[in-house]
mmCIF file of C-alpha atoms and ligand atoms in Angstrom:
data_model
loop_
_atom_site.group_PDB
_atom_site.id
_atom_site.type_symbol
_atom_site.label_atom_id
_atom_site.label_comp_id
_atom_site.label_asym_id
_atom_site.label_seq_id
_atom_site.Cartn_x
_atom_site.Cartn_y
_atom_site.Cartn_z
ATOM 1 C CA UNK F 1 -1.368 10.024 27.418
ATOM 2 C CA UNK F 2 0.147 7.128 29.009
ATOM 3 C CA UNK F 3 0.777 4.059 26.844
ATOM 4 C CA UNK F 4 1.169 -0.101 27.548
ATOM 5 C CA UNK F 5 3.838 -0.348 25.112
ATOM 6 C CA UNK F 6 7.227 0.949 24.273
ATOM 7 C CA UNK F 7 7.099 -0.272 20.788
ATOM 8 C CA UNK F 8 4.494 -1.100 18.140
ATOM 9 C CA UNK F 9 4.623 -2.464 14.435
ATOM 10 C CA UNK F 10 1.059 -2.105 12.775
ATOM 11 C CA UNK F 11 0.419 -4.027 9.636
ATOM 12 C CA UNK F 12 -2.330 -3.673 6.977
ATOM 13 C CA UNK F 13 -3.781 -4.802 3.902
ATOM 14 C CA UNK F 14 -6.723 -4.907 1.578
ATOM 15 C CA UNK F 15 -9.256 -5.384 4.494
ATOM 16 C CA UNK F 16 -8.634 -1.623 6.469
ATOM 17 C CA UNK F 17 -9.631 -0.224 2.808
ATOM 18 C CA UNK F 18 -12.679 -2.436 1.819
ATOM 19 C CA UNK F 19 -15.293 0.083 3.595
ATOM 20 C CA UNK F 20 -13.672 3.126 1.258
ATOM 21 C CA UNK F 21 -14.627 0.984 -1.389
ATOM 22 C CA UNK F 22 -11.436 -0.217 -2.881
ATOM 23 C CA UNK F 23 -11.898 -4.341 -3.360
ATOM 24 C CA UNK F 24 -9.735 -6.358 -1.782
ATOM 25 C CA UNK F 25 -7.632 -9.075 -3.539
ATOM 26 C CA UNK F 26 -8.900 -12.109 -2.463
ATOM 27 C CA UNK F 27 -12.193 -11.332 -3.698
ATOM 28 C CA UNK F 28 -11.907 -11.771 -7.698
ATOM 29 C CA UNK F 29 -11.200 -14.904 -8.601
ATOM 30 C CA UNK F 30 -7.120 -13.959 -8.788
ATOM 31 C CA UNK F 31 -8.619 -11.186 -12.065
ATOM 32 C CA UNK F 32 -7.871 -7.955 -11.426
ATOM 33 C CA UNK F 33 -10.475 -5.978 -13.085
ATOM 34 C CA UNK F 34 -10.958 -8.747 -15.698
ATOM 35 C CA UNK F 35 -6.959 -8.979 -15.953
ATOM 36 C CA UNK F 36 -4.859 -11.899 -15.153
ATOM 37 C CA UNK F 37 -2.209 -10.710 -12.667
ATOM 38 C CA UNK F 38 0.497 -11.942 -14.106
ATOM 39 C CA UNK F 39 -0.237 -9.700 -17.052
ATOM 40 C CA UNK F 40 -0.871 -6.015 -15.225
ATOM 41 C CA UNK F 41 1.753 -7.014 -12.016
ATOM 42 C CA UNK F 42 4.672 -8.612 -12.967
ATOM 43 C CA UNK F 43 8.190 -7.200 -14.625
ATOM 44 C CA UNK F 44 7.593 -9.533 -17.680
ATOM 45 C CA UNK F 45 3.732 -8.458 -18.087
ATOM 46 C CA UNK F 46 5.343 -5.102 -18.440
ATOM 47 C CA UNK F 47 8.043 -5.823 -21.168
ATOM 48 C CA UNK F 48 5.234 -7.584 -23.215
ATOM 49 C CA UNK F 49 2.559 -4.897 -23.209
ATOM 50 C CA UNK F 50 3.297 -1.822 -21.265
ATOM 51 C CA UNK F 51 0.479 0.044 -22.420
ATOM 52 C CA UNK F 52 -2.209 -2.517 -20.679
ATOM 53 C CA UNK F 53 0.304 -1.956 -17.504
ATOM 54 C CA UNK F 54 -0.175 1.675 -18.058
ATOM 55 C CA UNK F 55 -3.846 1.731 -18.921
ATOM 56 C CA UNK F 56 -4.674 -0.555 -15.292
ATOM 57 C CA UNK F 57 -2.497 1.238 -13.447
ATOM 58 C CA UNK F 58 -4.036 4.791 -14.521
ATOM 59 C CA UNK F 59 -7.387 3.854 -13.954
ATOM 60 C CA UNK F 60 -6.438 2.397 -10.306
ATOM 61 C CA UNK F 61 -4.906 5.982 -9.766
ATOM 62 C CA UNK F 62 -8.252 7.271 -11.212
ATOM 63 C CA UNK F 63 -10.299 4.958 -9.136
ATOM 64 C CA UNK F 64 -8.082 5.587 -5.952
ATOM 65 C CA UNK F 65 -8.509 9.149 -6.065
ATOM 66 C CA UNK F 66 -12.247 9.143 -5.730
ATOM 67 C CA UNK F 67 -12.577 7.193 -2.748
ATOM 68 C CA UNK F 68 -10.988 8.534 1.288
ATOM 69 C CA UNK F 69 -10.125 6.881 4.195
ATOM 70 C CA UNK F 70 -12.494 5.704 6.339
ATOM 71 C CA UNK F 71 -12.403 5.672 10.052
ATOM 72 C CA UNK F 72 -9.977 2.332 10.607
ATOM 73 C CA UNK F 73 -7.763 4.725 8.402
ATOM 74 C CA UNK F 74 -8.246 7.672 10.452
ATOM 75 C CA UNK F 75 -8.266 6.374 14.089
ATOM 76 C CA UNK F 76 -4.783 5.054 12.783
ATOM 77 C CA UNK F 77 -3.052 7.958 11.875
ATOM 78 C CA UNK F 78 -4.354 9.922 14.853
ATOM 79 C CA UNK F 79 -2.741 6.294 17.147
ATOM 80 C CA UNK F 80 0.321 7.563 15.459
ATOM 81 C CA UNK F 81 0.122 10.935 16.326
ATOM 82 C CA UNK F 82 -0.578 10.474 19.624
ATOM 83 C CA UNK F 83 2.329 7.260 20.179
ATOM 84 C CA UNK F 84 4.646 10.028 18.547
ATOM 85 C CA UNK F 85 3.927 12.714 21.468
ATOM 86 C CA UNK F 86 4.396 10.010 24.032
ATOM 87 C CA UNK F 87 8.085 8.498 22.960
ATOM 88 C CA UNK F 88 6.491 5.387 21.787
ATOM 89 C CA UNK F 89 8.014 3.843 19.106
ATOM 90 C CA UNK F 90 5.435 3.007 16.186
ATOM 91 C CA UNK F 91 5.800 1.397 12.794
ATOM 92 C CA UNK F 92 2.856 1.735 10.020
ATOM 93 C CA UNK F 93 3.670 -1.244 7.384
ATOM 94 C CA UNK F 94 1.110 -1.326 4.664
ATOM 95 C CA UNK F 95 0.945 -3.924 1.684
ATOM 96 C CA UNK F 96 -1.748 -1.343 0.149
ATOM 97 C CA UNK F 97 -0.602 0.647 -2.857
ATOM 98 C CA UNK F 98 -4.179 2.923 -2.391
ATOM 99 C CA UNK F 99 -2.613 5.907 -0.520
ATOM 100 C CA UNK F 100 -5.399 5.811 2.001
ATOM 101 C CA UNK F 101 -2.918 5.828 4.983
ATOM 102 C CA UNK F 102 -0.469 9.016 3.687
ATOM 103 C CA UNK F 103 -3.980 10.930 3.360
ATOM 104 C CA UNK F 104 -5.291 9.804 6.448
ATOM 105 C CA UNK F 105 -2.499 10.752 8.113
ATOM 106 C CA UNK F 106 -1.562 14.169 6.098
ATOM 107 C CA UNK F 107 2.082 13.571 5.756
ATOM 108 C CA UNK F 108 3.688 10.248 6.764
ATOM 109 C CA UNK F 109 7.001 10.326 7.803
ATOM 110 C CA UNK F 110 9.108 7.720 6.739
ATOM 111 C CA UNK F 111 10.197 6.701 9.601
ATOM 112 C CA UNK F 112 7.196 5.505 10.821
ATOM 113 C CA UNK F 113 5.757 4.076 6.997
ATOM 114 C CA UNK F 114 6.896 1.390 5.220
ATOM 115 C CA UNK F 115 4.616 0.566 1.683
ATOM 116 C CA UNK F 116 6.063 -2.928 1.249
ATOM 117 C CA UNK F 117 4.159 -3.016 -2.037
ATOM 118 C CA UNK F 118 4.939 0.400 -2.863
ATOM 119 C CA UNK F 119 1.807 2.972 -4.096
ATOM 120 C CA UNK F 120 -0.161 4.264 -6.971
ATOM 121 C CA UNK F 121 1.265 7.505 -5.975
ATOM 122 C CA UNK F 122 4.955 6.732 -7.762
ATOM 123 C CA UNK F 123 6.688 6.099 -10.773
ATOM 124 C CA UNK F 124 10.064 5.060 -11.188
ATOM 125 C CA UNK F 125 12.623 5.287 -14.007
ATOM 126 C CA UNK F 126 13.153 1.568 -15.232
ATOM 127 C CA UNK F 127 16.558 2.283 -16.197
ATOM 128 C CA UNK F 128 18.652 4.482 -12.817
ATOM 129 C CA UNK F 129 15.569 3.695 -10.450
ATOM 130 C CA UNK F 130 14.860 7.605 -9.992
ATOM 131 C CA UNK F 131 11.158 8.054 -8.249
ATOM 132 C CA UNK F 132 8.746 10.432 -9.155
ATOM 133 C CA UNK F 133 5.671 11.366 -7.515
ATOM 134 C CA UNK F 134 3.127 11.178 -10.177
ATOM 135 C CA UNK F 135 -0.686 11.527 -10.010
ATOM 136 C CA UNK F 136 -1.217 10.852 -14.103
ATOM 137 C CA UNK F 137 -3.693 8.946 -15.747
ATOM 138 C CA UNK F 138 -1.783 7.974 -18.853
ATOM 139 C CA UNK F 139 -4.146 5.760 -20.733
ATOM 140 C CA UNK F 140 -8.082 5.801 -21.117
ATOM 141 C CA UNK F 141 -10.137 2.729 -20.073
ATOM 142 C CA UNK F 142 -10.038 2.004 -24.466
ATOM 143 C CA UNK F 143 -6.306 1.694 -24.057
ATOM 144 C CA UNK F 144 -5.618 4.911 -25.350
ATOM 145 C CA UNK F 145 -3.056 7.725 -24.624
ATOM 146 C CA UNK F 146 -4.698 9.821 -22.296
ATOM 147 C CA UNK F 147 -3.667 13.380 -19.632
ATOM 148 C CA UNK F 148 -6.132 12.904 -16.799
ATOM 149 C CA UNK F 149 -4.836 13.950 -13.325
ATOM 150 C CA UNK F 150 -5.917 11.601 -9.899
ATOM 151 C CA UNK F 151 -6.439 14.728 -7.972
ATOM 152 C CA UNK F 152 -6.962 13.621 -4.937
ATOM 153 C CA UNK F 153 -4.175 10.639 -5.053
ATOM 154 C CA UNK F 154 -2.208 12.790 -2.497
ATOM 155 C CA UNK F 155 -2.647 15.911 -0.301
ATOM 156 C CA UNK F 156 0.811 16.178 0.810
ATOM 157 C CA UNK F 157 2.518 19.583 -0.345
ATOM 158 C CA UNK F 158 5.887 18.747 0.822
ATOM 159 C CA UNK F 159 6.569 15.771 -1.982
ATOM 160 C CA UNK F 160 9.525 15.832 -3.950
ATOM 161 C CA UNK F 161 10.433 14.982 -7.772
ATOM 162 C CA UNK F 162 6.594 15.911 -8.568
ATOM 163 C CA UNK F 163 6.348 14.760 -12.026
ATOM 164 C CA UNK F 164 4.711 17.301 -14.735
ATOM 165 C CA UNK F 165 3.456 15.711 -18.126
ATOM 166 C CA UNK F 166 6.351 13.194 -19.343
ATOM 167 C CA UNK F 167 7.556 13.187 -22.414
ATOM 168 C CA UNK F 168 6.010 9.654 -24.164
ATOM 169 C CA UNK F 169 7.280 7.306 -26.799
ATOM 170 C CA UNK F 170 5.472 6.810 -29.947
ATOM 171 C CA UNK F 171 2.648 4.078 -27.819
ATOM 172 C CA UNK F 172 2.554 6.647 -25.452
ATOM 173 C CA UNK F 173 4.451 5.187 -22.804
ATOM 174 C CA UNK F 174 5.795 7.988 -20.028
ATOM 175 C CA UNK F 175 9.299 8.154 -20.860
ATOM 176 C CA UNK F 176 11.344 9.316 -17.502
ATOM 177 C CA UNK F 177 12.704 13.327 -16.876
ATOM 178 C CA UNK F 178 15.881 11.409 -16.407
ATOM 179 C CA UNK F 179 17.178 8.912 -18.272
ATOM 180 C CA UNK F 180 14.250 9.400 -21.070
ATOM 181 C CA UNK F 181 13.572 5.519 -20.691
ATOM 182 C CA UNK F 182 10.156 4.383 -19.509
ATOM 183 C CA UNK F 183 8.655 4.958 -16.721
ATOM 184 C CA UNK F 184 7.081 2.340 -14.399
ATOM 185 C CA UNK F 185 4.348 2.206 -11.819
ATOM 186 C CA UNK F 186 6.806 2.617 -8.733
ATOM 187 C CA UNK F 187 4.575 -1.017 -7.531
ATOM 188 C CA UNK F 188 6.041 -4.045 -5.906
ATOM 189 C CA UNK F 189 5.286 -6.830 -8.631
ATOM 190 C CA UNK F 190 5.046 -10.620 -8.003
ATOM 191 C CA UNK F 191 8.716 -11.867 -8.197
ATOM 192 C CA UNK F 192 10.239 -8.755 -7.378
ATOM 193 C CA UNK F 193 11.792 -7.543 -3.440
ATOM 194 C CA UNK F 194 9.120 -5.924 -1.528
ATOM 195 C CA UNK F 195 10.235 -2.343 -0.160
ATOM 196 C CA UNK F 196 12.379 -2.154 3.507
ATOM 197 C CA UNK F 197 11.472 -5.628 4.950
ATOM 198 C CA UNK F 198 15.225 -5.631 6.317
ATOM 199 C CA UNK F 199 14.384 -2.474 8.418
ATOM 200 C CA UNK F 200 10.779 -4.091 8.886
ATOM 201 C CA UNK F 201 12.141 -7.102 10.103
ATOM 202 C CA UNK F 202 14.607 -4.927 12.544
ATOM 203 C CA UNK F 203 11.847 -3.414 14.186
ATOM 204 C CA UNK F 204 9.733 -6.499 14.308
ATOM 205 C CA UNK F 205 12.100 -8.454 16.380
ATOM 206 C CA UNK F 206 12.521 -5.497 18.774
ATOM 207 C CA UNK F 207 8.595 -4.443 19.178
ATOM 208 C CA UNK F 208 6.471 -5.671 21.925
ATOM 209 C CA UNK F 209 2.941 -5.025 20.602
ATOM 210 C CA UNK F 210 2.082 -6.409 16.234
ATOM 211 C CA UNK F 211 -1.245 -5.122 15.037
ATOM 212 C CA UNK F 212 -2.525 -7.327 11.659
ATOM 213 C CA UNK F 213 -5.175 -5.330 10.455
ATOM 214 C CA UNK F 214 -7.654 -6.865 7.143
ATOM 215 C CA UNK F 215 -4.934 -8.888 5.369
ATOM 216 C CA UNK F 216 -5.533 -12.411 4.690
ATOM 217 C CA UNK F 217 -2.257 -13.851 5.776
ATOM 218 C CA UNK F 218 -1.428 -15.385 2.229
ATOM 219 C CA UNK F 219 1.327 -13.240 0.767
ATOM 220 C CA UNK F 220 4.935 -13.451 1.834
ATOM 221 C CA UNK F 221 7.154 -11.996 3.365
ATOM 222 C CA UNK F 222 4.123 -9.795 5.270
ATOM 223 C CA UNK F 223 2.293 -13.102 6.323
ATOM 224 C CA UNK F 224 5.401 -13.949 8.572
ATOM 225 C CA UNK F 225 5.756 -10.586 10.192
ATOM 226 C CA UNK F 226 3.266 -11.775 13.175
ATOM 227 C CA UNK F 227 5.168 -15.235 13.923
ATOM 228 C CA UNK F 228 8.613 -12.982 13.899
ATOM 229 C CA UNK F 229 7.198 -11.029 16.206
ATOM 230 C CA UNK F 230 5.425 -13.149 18.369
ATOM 231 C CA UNK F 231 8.796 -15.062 18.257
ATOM 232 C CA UNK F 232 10.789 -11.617 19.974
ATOM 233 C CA UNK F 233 8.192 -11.785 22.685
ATOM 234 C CA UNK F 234 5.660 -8.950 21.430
ATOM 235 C CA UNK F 235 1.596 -9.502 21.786
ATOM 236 C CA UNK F 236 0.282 -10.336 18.923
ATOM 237 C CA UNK F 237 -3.223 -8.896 17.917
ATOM 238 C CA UNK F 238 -5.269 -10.079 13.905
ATOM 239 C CA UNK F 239 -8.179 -7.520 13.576
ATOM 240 C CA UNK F 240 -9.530 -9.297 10.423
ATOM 241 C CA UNK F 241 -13.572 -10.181 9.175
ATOM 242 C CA UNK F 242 -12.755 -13.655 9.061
ATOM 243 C CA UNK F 243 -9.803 -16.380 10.912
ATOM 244 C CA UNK F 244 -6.367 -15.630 8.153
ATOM 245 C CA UNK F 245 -4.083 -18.728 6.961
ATOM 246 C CA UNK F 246 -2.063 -17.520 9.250
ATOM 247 C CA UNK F 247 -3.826 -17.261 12.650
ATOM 248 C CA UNK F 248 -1.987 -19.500 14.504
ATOM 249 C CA UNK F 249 0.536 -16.658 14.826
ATOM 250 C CA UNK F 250 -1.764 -14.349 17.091
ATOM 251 C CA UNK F 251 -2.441 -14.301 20.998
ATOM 252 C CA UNK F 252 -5.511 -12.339 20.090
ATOM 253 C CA UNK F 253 -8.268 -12.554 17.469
ATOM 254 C CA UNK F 254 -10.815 -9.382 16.900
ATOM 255 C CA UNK F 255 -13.134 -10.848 14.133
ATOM 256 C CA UNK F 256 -15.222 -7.710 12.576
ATOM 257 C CA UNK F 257 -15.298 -4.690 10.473
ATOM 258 C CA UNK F 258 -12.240 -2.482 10.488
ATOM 259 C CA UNK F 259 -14.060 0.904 10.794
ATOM 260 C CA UNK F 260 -15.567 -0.532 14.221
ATOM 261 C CA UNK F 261 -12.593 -2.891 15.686
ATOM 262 C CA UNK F 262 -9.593 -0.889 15.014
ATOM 263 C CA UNK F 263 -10.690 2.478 16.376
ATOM 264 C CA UNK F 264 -12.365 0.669 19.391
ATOM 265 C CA UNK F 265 -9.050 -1.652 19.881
ATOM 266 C CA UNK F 266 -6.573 1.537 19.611
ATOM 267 C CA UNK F 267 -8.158 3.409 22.559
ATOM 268 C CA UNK F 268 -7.448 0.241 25.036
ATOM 269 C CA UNK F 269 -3.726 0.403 24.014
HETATM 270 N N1 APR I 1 -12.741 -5.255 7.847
HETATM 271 C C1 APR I 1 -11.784 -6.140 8.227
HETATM 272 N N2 APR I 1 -11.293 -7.112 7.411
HETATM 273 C C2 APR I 1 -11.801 -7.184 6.174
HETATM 274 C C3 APR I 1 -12.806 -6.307 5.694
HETATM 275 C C4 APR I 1 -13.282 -5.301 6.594
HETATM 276 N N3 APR I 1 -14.223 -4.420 6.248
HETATM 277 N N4 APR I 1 -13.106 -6.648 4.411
HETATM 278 C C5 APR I 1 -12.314 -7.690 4.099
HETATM 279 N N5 APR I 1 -11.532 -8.028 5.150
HETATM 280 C C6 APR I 1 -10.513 -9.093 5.239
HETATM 281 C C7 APR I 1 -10.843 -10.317 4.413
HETATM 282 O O1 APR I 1 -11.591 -11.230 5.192
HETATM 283 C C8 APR I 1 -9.447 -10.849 4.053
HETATM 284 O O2 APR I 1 -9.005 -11.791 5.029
HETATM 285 O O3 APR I 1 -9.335 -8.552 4.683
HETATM 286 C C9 APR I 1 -8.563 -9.598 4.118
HETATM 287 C C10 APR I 1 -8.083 -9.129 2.764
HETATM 288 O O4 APR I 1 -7.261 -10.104 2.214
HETATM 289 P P1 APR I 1 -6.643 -9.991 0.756
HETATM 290 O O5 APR I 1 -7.712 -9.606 -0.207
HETATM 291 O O6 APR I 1 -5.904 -11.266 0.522
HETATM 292 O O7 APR I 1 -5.646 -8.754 0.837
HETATM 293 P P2 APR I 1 -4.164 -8.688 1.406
HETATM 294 O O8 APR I 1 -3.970 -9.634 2.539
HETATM 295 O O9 APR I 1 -3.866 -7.260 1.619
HETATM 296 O O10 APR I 1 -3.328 -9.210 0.180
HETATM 297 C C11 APR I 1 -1.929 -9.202 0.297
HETATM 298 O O11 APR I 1 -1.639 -9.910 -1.944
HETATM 299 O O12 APR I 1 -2.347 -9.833 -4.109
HETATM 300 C C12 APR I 1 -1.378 -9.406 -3.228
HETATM 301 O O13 APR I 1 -0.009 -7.509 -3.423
HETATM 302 C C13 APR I 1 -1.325 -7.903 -3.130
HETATM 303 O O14 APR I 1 -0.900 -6.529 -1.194
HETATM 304 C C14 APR I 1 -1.650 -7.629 -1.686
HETATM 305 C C15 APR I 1 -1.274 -8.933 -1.011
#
C-alpha cells in the first residue's frame, strides 16, 4: 500500500470513545459521576480520602471493561498496522485512560502509543514509582473493600508486573508488592506532568500529517500539539462533532461522528 505521508502523529480524546459508550468530559457539568474532580483526580484528593479515589477509579475499571471499541477505534489500529508494513512512521497519542485503543489494536507497541493521561489499566507504587498492570476493582459502589476483576480491561498476554490481589491496609487501600506503600491509579491527575510529551513533542515537530480526533481542544499540553505541528509544516486535520477552542490550528475540519469520519478519512491517506 502506497502512502501520502512519511510521518503521522494521531491524537485522541473523549470523542473517538463516546459511541462505545464511555461519556466524554465535557459533558457533566465538570462532576464526574456526581464527584467534583478535584476530589477523585488530583494528588491532594488522594491524600485526603483515598478510598473515594479507589472506589471511582474501580468502578471506571468496572465500567470500562464492559464496553469495546467501536469502529473509529478499530479502523485506527488496523491505519497502524498497515503504516507499520509500509515504513511510515506513525504516532498514536491518546488523552483517554479507557484502554479502548490497546484492545483495538491487540498489543500496542510503545513506540507507536503514548497515553498522555495514562490508563485504568495501571497502578503505580506512590512511594519508588514501580507500575503494575492491574485489572482490580478494589472498592464497591457503597465505598466498601471489594475483589472484583475488570475482565475485559485488557487482552494483551504479553503484559508485565501483572498484579495478583495486593496486600491492603486496614481501609483497604492496595498496598504495593514493592515498597508495601499504597498503590495509586497509574492516572495523569490535574497538576501533575502528563506521560512522554518531550518524545511527543519530538515527533510532532518532525511529522508531516496531525490527526485530532473527538477532543475538545481545552486541556493542555494536548490542545497545542496541532499548532506545533502545523508550525513544522505538517497538514493538519480536527475530526471532531462540533468546531474545538482550538480550531484555528487545523487546515482541515471533518465535523461528524467518529465511527463514520475517521474510518472514511484513513482510507484517503
Ligand atoms: N464523534 C466525534 N466527536 C465527538 C463525538 C463523536 N461521537 N462525541 C463527542 N465528540 C466531541 C465533542 O464534541 C467534544 O468536542 O469530542 C470532544 C470531547 O471533548 P472532551 O469531553 O473535552 O474530552 P477531551 O478533549 O478528551 O478532554 C481532554 O480533559 O478532563 C480532562 O483528562 C481529561 O483527557 C481529558 C482531557
Amino acid at each position: 500500500m502506497e502512502f501520502r505521508y512519511k510521518k503521522i502523529v494521531f491524537l485522541t480524546g473523549a470523542g473517538i470513545s463516546a459511541e462505545s459508550g464511555v461519556r466524554t468530559f465535557r459533558d457533566t457539568d465538570g462532576l464526574w459521576e456526581n464527584h467534583r474532580v478535584e476530589d477523585v483526580a488530583s494528588p491532594q484528593g488522594f491524600k485526603r480520602n483515598p478510598a473515594l479515589v479507589w472506589k471511582f477509579y474501580s468502578l471506571r475499571r468496572l465500567q470500562a471493561s464492559e464496553v469495546q471499541p467501536n469502529k473509529a477505534h478499530v479502523a485506527l489500529a488496523d491505519a497502524l498496522h498497515s503504516l507499520e508494513q509500509a515504513s511510515v512512521r506513525a504516532l498514536l497519542i491518546t488523552q483517554n485512560v479507557d484502554t479502548l485503543h490497546e484492545r483495538a489494536f491487540g498489543a500496542l507497541p510503545n513506540k507507536n502509543f503514548i497515553d498522555i493521561h495514562g490508563t485504568l489499566s495501571r497502578s503505580r507504587c506512590t512511594k519508588c514509582n514501580k507500575i503494575f498492570s492491574d485489572r482490580w476493582a478494589y472498592f464497591n459502589e457503597e465505598q466498601q473493600p471489594a475483589e472484583r476483576h475488570a475482565d475485559h480491561l485488557w487482552s494483551n498476554p504479553s503484559l508485565t508486573n501483572l498484579l495478583s490481589m495486593p496486600r491492603r491496609n486496614p481501609q483497604g487501600i492496595p498496598l504495593s508488592p514493592c515498597c508495601s506503600d499504597l498503590l495509586r491509579p497509574d492516572i495523569v491527575w490535574f497538576g501533575e506532568r502528563p506521560h512522554g510529551v518531550e518524545n511527543a513533542i519530538e515527533q510532532l515537530t518532525s511529522c508531516d500529517l496531525f490527526v485530532s480526533i473527538g477532543t475538545s481542544g481545552n486541556v493542555y499540553p494536548a490542545a497545542g500539539f496541532a499548532a506545533v505541528a502545523r508550525k513544522a509544516g505538517a497538514h493538519t486535520v480536527s475530526i471532531n462533532l462540533e468546531p474545538t477552542e482550538n480550531s484555528a490550528a487545523f487546515h482541515e475540519h471533518l465535523h461528524g461522528l467518529a465511527t463514520e469520519k475517521v474510518p472514511d478519512f484513513l482510507k484517503k491517506i
